[in-house]
GROMACS .gro file of C-alpha atoms in nm:
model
  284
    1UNK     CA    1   3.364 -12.395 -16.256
    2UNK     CA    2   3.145 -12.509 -16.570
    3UNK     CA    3   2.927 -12.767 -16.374
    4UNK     CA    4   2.885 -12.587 -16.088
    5UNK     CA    5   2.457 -12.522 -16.083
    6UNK     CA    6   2.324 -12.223 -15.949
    7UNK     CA    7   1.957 -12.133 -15.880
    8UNK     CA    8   2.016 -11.795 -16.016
    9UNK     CA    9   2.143 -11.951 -16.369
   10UNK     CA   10   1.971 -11.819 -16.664
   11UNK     CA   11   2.019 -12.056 -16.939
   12UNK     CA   12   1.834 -11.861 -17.174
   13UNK     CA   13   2.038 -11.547 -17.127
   14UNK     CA   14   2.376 -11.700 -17.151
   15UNK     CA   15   2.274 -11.849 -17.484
   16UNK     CA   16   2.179 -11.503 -17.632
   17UNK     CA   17   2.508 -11.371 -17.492
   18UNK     CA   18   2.688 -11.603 -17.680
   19UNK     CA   19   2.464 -11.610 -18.007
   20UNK     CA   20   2.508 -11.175 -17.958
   21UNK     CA   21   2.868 -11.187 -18.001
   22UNK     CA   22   2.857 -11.372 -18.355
   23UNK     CA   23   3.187 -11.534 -18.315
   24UNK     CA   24   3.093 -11.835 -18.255
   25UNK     CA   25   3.329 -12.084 -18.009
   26UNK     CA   26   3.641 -11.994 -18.201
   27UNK     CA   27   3.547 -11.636 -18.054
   28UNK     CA   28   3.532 -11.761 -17.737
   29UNK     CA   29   3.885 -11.924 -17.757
   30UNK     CA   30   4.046 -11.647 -17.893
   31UNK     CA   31   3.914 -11.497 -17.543
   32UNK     CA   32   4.114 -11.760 -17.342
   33UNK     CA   33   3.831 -11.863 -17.174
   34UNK     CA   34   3.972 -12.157 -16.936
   35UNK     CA   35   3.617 -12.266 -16.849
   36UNK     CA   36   3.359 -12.361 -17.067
   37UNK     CA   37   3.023 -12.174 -17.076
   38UNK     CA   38   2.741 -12.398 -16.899
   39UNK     CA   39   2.552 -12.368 -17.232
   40UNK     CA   40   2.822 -12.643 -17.388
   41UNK     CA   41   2.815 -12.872 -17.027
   42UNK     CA   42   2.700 -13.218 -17.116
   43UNK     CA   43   2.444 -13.356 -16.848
   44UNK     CA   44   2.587 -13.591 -16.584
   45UNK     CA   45   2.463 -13.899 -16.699
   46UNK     CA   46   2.589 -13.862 -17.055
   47UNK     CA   47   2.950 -13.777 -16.892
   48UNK     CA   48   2.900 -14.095 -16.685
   49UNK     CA   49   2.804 -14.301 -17.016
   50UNK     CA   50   3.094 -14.163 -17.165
   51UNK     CA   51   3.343 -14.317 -16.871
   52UNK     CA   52   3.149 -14.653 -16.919
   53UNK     CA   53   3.199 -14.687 -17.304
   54UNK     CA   54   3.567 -14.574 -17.256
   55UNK     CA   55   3.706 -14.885 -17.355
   56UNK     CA   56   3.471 -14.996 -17.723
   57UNK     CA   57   3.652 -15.091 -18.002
   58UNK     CA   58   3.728 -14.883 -18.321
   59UNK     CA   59   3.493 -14.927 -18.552
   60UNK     CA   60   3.615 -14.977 -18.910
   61UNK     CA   61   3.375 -14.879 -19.163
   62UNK     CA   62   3.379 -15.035 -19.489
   63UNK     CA   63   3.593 -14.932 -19.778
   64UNK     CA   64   3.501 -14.977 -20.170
   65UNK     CA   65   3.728 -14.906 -20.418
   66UNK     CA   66   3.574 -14.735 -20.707
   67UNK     CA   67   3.913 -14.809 -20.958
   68UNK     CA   68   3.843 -14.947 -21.264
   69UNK     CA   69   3.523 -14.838 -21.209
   70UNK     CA   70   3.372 -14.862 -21.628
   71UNK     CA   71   3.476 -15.201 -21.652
   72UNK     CA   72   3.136 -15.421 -21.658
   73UNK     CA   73   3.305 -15.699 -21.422
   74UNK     CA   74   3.433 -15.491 -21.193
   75UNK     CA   75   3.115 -15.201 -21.190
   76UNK     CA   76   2.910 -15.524 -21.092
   77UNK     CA   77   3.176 -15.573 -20.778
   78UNK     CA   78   3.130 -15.247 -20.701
   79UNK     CA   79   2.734 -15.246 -20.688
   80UNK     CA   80   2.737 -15.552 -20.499
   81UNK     CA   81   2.937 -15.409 -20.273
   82UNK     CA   82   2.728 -15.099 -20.241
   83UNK     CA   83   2.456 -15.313 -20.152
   84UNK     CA   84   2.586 -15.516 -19.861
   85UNK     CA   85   2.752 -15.188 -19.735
   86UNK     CA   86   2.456 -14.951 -19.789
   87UNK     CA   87   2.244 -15.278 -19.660
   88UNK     CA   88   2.443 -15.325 -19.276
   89UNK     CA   89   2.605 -15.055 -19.235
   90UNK     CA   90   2.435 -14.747 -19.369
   91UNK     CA   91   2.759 -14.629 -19.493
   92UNK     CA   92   3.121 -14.635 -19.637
   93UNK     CA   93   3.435 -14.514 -19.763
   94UNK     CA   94   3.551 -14.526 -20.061
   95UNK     CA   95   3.876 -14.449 -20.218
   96UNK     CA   96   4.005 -14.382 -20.613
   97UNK     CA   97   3.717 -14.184 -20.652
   98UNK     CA   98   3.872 -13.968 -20.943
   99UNK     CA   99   3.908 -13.631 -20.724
  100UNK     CA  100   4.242 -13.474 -20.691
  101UNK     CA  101   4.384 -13.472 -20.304
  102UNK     CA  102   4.446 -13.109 -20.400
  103UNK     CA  103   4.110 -13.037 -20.458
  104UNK     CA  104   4.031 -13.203 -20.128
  105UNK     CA  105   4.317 -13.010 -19.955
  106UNK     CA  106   4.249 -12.674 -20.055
  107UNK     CA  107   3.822 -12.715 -19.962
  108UNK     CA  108   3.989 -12.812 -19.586
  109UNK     CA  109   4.246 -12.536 -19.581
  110UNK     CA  110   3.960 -12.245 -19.758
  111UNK     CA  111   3.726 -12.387 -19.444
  112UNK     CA  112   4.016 -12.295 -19.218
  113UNK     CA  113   4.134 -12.001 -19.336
  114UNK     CA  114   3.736 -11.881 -19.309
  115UNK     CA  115   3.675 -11.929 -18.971
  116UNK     CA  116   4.063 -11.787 -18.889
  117UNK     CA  117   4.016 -11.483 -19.047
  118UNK     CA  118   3.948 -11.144 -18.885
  119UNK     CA  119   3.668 -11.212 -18.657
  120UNK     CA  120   3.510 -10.885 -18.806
  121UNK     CA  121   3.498 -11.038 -19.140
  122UNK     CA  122   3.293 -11.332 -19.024
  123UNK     CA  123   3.064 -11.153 -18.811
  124UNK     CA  124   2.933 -10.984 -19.130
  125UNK     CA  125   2.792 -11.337 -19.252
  126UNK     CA  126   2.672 -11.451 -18.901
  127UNK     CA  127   2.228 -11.493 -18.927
  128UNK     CA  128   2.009 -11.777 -18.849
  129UNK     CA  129   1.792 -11.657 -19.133
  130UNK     CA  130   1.677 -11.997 -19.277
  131UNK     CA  131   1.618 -11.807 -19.610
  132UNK     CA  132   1.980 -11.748 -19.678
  133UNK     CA  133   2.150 -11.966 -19.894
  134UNK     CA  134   2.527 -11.881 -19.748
  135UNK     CA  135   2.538 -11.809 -19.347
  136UNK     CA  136   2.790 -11.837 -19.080
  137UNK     CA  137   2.667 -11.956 -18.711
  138UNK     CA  138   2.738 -12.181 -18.406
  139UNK     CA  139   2.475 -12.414 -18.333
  140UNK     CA  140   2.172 -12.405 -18.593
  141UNK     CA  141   1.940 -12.548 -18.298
  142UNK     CA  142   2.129 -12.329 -18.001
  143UNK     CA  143   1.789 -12.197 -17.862
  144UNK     CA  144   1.629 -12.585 -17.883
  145UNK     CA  145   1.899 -12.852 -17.759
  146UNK     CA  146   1.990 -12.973 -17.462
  147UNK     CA  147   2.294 -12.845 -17.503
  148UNK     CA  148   2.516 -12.675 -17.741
  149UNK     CA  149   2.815 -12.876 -17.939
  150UNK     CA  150   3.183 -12.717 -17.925
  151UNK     CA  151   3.202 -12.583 -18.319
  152UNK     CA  152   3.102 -12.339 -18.610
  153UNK     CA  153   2.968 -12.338 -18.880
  154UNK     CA  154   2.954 -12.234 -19.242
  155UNK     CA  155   2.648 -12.329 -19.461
  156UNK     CA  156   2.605 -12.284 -19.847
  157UNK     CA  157   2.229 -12.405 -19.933
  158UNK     CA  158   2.170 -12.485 -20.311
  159UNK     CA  159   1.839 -12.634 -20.315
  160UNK     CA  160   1.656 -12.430 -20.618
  161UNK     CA  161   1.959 -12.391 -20.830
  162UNK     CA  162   2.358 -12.365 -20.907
  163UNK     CA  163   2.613 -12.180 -20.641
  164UNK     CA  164   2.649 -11.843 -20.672
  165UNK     CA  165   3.025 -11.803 -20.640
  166UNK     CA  166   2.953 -11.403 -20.516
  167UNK     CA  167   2.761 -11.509 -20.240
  168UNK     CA  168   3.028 -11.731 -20.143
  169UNK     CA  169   3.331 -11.593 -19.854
  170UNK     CA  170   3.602 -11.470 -20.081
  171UNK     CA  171   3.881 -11.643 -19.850
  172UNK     CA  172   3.754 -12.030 -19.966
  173UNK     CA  173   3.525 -11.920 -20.272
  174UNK     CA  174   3.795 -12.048 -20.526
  175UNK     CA  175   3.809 -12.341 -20.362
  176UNK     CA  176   3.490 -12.433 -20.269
  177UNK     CA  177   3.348 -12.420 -20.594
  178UNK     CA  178   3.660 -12.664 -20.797
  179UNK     CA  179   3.543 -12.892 -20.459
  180UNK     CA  180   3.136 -12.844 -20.527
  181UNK     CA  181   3.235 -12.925 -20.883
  182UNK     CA  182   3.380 -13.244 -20.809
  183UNK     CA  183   3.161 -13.325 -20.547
  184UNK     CA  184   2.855 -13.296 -20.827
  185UNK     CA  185   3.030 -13.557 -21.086
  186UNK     CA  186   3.096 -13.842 -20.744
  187UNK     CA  187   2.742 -13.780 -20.641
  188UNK     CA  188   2.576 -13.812 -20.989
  189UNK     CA  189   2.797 -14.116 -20.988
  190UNK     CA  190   2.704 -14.289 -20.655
  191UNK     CA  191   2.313 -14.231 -20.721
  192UNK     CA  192   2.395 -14.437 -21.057
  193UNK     CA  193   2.566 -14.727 -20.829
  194UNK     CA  194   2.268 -14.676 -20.544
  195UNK     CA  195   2.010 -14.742 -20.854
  196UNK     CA  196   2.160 -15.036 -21.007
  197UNK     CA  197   2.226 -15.196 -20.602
  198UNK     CA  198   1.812 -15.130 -20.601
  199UNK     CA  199   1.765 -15.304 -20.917
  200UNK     CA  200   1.674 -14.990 -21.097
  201UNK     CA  201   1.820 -14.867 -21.420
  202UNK     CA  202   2.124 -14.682 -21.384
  203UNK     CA  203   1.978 -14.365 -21.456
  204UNK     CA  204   1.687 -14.387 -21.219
  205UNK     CA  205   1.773 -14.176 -20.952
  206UNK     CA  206   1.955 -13.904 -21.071
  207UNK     CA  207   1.637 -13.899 -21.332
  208UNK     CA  208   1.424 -13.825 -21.043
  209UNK     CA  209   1.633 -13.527 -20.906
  210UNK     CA  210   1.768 -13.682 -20.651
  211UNK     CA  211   2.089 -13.533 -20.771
  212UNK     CA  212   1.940 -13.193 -20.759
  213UNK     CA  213   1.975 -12.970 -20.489
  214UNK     CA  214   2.291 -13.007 -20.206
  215UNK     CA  215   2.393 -12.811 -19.922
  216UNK     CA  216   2.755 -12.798 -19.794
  217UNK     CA  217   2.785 -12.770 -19.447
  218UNK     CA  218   3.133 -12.729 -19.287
  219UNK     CA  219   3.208 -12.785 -18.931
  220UNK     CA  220   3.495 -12.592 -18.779
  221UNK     CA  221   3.611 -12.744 -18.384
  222UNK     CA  222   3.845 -12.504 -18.251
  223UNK     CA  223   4.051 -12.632 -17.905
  224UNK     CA  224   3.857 -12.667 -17.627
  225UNK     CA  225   3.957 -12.615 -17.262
  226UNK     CA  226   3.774 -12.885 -17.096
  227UNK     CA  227   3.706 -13.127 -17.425
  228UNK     CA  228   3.536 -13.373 -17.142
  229UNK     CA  229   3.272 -13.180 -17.076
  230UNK     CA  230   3.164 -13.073 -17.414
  231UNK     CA  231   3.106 -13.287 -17.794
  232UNK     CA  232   3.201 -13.169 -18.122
  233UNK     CA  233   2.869 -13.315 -18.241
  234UNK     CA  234   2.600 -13.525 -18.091
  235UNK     CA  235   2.470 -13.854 -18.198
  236UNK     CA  236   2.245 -13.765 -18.518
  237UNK     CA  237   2.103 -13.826 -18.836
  238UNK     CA  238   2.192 -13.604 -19.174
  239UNK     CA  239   1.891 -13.485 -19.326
  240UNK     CA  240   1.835 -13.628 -19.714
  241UNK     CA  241   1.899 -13.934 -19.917
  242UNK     CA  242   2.281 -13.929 -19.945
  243UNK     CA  243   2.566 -13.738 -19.717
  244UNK     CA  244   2.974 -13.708 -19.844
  245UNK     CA  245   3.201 -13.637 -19.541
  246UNK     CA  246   3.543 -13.487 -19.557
  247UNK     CA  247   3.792 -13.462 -19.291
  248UNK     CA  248   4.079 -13.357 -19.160
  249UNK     CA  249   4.350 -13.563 -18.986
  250UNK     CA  250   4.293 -13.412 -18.668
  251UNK     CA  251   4.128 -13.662 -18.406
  252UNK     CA  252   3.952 -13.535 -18.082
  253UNK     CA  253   3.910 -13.189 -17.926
  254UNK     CA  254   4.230 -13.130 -17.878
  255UNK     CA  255   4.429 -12.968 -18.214
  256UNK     CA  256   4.186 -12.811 -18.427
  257UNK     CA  257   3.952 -13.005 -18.638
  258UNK     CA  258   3.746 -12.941 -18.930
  259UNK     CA  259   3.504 -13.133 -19.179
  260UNK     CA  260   3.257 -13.082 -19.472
  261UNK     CA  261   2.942 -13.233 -19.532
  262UNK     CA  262   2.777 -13.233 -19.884
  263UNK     CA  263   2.371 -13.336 -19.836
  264UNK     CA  264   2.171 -13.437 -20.131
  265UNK     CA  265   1.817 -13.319 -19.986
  266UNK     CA  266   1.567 -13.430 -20.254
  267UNK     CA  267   1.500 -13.789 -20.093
  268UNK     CA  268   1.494 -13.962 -19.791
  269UNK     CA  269   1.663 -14.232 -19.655
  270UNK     CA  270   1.929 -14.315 -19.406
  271UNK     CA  271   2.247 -14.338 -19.625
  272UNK     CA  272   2.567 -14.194 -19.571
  273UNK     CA  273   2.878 -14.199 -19.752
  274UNK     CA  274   3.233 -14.117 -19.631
  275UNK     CA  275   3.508 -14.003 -19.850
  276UNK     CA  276   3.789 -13.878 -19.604
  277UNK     CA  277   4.120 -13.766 -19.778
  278UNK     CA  278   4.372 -13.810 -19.450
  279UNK     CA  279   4.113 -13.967 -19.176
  280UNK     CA  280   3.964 -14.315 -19.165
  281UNK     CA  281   3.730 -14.344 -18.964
  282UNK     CA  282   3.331 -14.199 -18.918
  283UNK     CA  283   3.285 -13.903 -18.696
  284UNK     CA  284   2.893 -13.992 -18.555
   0.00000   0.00000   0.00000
């Protein structure tokens, strides 16, 4: 079993096993593995907390509606709304944001046809070479947490300067630059709605490059066997000033699941923003 303990365990070893194989989790389900690796096991007091916060609430997150959005009554709504959100809650949703749900449905389905290709294929961009600007892994801290989260991932760093679209996966390169295009125009846009909420002209912090430079991360949760003993993601903080989420509709561990992250990195603070195209609700 998963949580039995053993004196002879090597925790170190199984975690280079794993890493070796360069498939990532979805590599171990294609195994039909029925038991988790111990390297995914949750410690017993965290499963415990789990049992005991069974029962909270749903949290709904707050949703602004950027319709409408050039009209000086309305823009003022907006930022005010911004500014309570951004103020107690650290983040939102917001809807009418101007990008097609096609655009948002073909980044989700180029993220899913990636990591369901022929594991072969995705082996060939597997590296935890911080240097590369595209990568494929499972777990960027594997070697360093206490334990690993059920999911993969596939990273495209643009810190220094545009996407490349030939470094990109040729399965979701199509797609993921119409969605990085997009994505540029909302965030240019939000740091102009952040600025005014601050007081600042609207320019301010896009002037100050905190536009400039983004990573995409996407986060791929195949099924998992036991999804009690395991998290798709711990409790964390996204590094840089301002973090878009996208989501499936999928819920749980259970049916396959799958997100994107867009970080602007130049600044810090502890914003995030959620635009989800068939979820609603904030997967931290």
């Amino acid at each position: 079993m998963a949580t039995e303990t053993s004196v002879n365990y090597d925790r170190t070893k199984e975690l280079k096993q794993f890493d070796d194989t360069k498939t990532g989790v979805k590599g171990l389900v294609d195994a039909g593995i029925l038991n988790i690796p111990k390297i995914f096991v949750r410690p017993a007091e965290d499963l415990a907390a789990d049992e005991l916060n069974s029962s909270q609430k749903t949290i709904e997150v707050p949703i602004i509606d950027l319709s409408n959005i050039g009209e000086s009554i309305r823009r003022k709504e907006i930022i005010n709304e911004v500014k309570i959100a951004s103020g107690e809650w650290g983040f939102f949703q917001v809807i009418n944001h101007g990008i097609p749900l096609s655009v948002l449905d073909e980044m989700i389905e180029g993220i899913r046809s990636f990591n369901e290709q022929h594991l072969e294929l995705k082996k060939e961009m597997y590296s935890r070479d911080s240097a590369k600007k595209v990568k494929f892994n499972s777990n960027f801290d594997l070697y360093t947490s206490k334990t690993a989260d059920w999911r993969d991932t596939l990273q495209l760093t643009f810190l220094d300067s545009e996407p490349d679209p030939s470094q990109m996966p040729p399965v979701c390169r199509k797609s993921t630059m119409e969605y990085f295009k997009h994505m540029k125009r909302l965030g240019e846009a939000l740091f102009e709605l952040l600025s005014e909420a601050l007081g600042l002209q609207p320019d301010h912090l896009n002037s100050i490059g905190c536009s400039k430079g983004c990573s995409i991360v996407t986060h791929y949760y195949p099924p998992c066997p036991q999804p009690k003993l395991t998290l798709g993601v711990r409790k964390h903080a996204d590094p840089g000033i301002l973090t878009v989420l996208l989501q499936n509709h999928m819920l749980g561990m259970g049916p396959t699941m799958w997100e994107t992250h867009i970080f602007w990195h130049k600044c810090f603070a502890f914003l995030f923003l959620l635009v989800l195209s068939k979820a609603n609700f904030l997967a931290y």
